Short mmCIF file of C-alpha atoms in Angstrom, two decimals:
data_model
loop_
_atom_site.label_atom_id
_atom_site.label_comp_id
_atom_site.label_asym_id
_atom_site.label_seq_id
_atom_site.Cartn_x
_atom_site.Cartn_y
_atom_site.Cartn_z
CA UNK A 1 -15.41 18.83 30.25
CA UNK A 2 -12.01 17.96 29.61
CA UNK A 3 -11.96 14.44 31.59
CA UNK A 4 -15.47 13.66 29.61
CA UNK A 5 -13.34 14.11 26.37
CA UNK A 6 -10.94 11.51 27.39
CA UNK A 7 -13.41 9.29 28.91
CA UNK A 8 -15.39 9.69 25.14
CA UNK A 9 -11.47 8.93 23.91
CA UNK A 10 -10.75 5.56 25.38
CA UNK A 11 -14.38 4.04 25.55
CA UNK A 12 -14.03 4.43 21.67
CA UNK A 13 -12.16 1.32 20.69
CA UNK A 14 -11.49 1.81 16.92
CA UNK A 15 -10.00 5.59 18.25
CA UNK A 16 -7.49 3.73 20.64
CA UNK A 17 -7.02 0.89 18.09
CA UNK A 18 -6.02 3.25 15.33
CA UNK A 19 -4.30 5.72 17.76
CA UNK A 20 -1.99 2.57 18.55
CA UNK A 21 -1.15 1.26 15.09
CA UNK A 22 -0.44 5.14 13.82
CA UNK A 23 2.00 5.58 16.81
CA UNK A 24 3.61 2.00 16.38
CA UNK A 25 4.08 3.03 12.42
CA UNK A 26 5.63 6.24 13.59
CA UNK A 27 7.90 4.97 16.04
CA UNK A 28 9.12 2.38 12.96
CA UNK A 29 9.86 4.99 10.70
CA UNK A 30 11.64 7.45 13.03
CA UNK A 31 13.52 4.51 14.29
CA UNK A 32 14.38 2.35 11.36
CA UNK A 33 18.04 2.72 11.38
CA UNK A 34 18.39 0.30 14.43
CA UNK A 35 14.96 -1.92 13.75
CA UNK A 36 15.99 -2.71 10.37
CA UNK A 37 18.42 -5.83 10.71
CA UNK A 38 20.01 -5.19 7.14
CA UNK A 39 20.65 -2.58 4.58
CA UNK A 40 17.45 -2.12 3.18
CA UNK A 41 19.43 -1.38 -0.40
CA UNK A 42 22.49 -3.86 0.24
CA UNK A 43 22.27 -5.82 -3.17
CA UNK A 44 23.58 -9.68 -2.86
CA UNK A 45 22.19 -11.64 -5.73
CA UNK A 46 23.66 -15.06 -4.12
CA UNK A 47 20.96 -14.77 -1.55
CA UNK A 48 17.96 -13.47 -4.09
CA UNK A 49 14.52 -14.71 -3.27
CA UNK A 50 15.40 -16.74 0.14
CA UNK A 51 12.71 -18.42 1.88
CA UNK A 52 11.96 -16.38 5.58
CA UNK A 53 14.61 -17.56 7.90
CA UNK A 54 15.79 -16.53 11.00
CA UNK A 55 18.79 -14.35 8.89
CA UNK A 56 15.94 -12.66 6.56
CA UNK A 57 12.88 -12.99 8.64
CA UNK A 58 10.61 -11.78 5.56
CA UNK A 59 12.74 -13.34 2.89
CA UNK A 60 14.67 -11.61 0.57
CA UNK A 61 13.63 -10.11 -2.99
CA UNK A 62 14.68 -11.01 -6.28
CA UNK A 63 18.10 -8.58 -5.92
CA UNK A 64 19.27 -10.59 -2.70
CA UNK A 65 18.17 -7.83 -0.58
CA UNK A 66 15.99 -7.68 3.02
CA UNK A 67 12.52 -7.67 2.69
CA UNK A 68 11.65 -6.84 6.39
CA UNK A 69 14.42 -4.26 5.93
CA UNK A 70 12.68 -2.89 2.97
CA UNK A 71 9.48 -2.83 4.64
CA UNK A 72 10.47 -0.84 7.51
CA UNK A 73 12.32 2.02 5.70
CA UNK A 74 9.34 2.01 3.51
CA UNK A 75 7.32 3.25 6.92
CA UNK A 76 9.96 6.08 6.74
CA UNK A 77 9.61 6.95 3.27
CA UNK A 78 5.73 6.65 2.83
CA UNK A 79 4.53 7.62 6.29
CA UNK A 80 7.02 10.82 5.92
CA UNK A 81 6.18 12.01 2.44
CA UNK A 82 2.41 11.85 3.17
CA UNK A 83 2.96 14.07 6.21
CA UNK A 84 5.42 16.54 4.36
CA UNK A 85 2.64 16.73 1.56
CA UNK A 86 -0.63 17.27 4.02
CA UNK A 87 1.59 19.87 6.06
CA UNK A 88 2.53 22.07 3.10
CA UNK A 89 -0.93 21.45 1.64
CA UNK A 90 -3.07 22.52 5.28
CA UNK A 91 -0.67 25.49 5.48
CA UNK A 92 -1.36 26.87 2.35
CA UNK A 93 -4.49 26.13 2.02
CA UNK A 94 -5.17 28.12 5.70
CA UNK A 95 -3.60 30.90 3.69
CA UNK A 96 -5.24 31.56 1.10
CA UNK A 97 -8.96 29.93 2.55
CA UNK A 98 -8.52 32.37 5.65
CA UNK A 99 -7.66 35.30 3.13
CA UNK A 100 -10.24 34.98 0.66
CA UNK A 101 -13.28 34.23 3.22
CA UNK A 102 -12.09 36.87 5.19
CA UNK A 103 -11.63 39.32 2.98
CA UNK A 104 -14.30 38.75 0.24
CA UNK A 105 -14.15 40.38 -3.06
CA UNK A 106 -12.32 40.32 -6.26
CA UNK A 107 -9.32 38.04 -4.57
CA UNK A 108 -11.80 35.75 -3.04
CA UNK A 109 -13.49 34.98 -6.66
CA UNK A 110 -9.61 34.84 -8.33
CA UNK A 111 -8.56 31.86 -5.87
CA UNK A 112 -12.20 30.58 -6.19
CA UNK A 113 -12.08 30.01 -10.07
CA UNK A 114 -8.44 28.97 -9.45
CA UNK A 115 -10.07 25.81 -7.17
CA UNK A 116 -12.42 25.04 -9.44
CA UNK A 117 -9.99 24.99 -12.63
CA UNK A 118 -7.95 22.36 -10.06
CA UNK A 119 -10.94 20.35 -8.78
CA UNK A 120 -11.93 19.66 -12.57
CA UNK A 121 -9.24 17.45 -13.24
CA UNK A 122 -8.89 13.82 -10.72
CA UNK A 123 -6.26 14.26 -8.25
CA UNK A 124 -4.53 11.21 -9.61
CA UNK A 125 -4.50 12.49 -13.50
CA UNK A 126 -3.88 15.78 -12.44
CA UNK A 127 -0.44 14.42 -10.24
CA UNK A 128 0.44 12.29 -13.39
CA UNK A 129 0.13 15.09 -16.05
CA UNK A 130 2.09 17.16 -13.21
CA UNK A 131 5.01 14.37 -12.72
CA UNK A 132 4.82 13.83 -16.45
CA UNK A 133 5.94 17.10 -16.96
CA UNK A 134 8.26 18.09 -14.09
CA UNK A 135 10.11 14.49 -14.29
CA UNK A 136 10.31 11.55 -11.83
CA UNK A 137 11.93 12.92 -8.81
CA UNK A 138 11.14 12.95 -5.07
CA UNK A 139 10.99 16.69 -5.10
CA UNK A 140 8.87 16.74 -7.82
CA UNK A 141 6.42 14.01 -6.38
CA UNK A 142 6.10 16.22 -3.69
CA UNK A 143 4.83 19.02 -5.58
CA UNK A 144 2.79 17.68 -7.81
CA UNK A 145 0.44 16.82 -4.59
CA UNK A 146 0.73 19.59 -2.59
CA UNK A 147 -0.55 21.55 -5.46
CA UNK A 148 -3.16 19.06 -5.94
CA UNK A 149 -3.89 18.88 -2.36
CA UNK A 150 -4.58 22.43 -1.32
CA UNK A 151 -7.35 23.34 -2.94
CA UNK A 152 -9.79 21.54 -0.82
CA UNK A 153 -8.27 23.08 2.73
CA UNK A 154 -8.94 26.58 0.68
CA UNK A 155 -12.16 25.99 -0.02
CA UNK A 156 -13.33 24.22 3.17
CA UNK A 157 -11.54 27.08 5.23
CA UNK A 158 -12.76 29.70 2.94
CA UNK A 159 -16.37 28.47 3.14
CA UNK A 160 -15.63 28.28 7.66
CA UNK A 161 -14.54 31.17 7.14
CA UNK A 162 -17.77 32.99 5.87
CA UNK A 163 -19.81 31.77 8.22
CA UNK A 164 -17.34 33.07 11.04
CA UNK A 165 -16.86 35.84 10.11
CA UNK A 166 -20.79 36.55 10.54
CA UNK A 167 -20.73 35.31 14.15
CA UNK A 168 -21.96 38.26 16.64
CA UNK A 169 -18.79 37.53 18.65
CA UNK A 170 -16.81 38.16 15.88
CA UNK A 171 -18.95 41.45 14.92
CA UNK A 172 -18.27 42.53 18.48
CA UNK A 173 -14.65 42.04 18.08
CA UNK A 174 -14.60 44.41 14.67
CA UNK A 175 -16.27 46.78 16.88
CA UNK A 176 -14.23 47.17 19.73
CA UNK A 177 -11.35 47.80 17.38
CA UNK A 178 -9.51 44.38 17.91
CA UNK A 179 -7.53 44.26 14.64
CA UNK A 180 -8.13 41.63 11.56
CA UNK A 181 -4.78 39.28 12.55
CA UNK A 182 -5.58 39.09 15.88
CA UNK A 183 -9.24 38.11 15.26
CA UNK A 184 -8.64 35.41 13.09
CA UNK A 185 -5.52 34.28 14.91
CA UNK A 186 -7.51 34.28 18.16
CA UNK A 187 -11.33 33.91 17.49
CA UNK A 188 -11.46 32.06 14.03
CA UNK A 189 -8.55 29.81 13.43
CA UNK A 190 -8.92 28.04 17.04
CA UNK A 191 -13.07 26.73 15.97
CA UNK A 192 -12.45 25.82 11.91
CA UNK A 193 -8.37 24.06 12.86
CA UNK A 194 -10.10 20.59 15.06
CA UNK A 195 -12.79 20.58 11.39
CA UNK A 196 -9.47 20.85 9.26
CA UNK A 197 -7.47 18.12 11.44
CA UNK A 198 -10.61 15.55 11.44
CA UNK A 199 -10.45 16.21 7.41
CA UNK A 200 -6.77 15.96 6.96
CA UNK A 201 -6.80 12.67 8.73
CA UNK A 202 -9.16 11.38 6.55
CA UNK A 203 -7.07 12.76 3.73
CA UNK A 204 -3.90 11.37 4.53
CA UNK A 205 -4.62 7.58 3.65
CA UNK A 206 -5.78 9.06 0.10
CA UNK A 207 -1.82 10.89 -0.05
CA UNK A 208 -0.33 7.41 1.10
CA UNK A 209 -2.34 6.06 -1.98
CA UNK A 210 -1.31 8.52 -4.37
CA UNK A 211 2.33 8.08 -3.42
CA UNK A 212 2.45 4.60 -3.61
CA UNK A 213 0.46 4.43 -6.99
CA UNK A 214 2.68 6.86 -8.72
CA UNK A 215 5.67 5.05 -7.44
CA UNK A 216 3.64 1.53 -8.37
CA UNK A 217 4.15 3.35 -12.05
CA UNK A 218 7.29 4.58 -12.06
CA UNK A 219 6.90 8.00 -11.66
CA UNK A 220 7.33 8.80 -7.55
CA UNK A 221 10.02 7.49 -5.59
CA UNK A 222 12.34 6.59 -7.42
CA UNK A 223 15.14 3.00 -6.70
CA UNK A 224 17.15 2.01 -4.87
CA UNK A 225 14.91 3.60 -2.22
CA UNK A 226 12.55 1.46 0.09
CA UNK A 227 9.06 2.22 -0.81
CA UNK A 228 5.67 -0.03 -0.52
CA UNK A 229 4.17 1.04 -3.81
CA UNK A 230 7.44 0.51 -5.63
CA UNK A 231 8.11 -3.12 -3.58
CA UNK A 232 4.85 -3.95 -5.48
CA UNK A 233 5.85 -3.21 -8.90
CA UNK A 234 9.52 -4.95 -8.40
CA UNK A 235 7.77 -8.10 -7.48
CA UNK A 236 5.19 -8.54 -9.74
CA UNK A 237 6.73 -10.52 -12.15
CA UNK A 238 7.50 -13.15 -9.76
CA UNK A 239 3.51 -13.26 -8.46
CA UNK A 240 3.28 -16.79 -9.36
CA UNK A 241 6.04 -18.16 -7.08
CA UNK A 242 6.32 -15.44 -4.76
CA UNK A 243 3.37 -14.03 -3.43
CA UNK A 244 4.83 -12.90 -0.69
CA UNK A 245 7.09 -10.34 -1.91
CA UNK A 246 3.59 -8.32 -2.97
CA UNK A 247 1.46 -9.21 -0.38
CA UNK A 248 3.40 -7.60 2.30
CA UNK A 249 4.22 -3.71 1.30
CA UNK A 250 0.17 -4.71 0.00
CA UNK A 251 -0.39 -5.49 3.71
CA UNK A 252 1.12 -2.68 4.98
CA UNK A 253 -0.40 -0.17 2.86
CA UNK A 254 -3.87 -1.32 3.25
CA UNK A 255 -3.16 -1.29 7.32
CA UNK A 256 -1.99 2.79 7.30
CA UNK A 257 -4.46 3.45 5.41
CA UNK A 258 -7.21 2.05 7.18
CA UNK A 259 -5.95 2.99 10.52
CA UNK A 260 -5.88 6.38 9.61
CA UNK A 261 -9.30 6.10 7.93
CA UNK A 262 -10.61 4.93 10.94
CA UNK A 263 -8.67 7.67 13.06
CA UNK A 264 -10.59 10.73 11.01
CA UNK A 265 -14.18 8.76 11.01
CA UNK A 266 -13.27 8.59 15.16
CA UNK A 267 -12.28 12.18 15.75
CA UNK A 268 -15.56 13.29 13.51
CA UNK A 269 -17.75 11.34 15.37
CA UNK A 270 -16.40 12.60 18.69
CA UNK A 271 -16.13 16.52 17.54
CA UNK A 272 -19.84 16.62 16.04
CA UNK A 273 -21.91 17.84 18.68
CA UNK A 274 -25.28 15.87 17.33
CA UNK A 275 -23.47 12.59 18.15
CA UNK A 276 -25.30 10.28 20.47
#
């Protein structure tokens, strides 16, 4: 069963393709100290807005400083924050969507209402109002998703969770006397956590989105740090003569994104047992 998985893994070429471009992006941002050939933040404004060369192979923006350098501590920044957010998000969200499917009752209908209160604002207003409020910091950028981010984990878990919980193996667990932790830490979590993952890499592209929007506007990461949305919104007064200095944090974006689009469509196709 196990080498039919794999075999299913490789002959799927937009898997392997987006496996490969996810793992190259990694491997950037955990290594961008020594890729980067200049200090993505070193300001020199006798070299601003250089053609590429073989000194600044990306050029330079209009502060003198490394584009390409820019670009890959932006991998770092963007790639990192998205995974920070989904990881706080999934693990809270298996909290409280494993504790109120579970357990049913009045504390299932509290966090209930509480999801729906959430999911009746957009994401992105919702992260702005939040932002708006707590101020334009890293920290708070961070926040402001993972509390907009949860609430679907909760309720997909929550709704796994019911129908689980109503499984005859699970019944014959209960009856045998197998307590409620070890029954969802050993019978439940290990069938709804591959439905999360498949979900949460379709997610992330929307997080990578949302960061780089809100720092597009001003109001995520904040300068002198190396971020794609906020490389966008530093050049875009100088579209006209230099495209360039958009198109590439545009480039890269629209590459993560997809590849990790691609990744969750892959892993859904491959998990759903009614695929041909």
């Amino acid at each position: 069963m196990v080498k039919m998985d794999r075999i299913k893994i490789f002959q799927n070429k937009l898997l392997v393709l987006s496996l490969i471009v996810i793992f190259i992006m990694i491997m950037i941002a955990i290594f961008a100290p020594i890729l980067a050939p200049h200090d993505p933040n070193l300001i020199d404004l006798s070299n601003k807005l250089k053609e590429p060369s073989l000194t600044f192979p990306l050029g330079t923006d209009h502060l003198g400083r490394c584009v390409l350098s820019r670009i890959i501590y932006g991998t770092q920044v963007s790639i990192g924050a998205a995974f920070l957010v989904m990881g706080i998000s999934i693990f809270i969200g298996i909290i409280i969507g494993t504790f109120a499917g579970y357990k049913g009752g009045w504390i299932d209908q509290v966090f209930m209402r509480l999801c729906d209160v959430l999911l009746s604002f957009p994401s992105l207003v919702l992260s702005l109002a939040l932002i708006g409020i707590l101020g334009p910091t890293f920290k708070n950028l961070i926040i402001a998703l993972v509390i907009v981010q949860w609430v679907p984990y909760a309720r997909m878990i929550r709704g796994l969770m019911l129908v689980m919980k109503e499984q005859h193996f699970i019944m014959a667990a209960k009856i045998a006397g197998t307590t409620d932790t070890i029954i969802i830490i050993r019978h439940m979590l290990p069938h709804i956590l591959p439905q999360v993952l498949v979900f949460a890499f379709l997610d992330i592209g929307t997080v990578i989105l949302h960061i780089s929007g809100l720092s597009f506007l001003g109001l995520g990461i904040q300068p002198p740090t190396a971020e794609w949305g906020m490389m966008i919104n530093d050049s875009k007064q100088f579209l006209r003569n230099y495209p360039s200095l958009m198109l590439y944090p545009g480039m890269m974006i629209m590459l993560v994104v997809m590849s990790f689009n691609l990744l969750g469509d892959s892993l859904r196709d491959l998990l759903d047992p009614t695929h041909k």
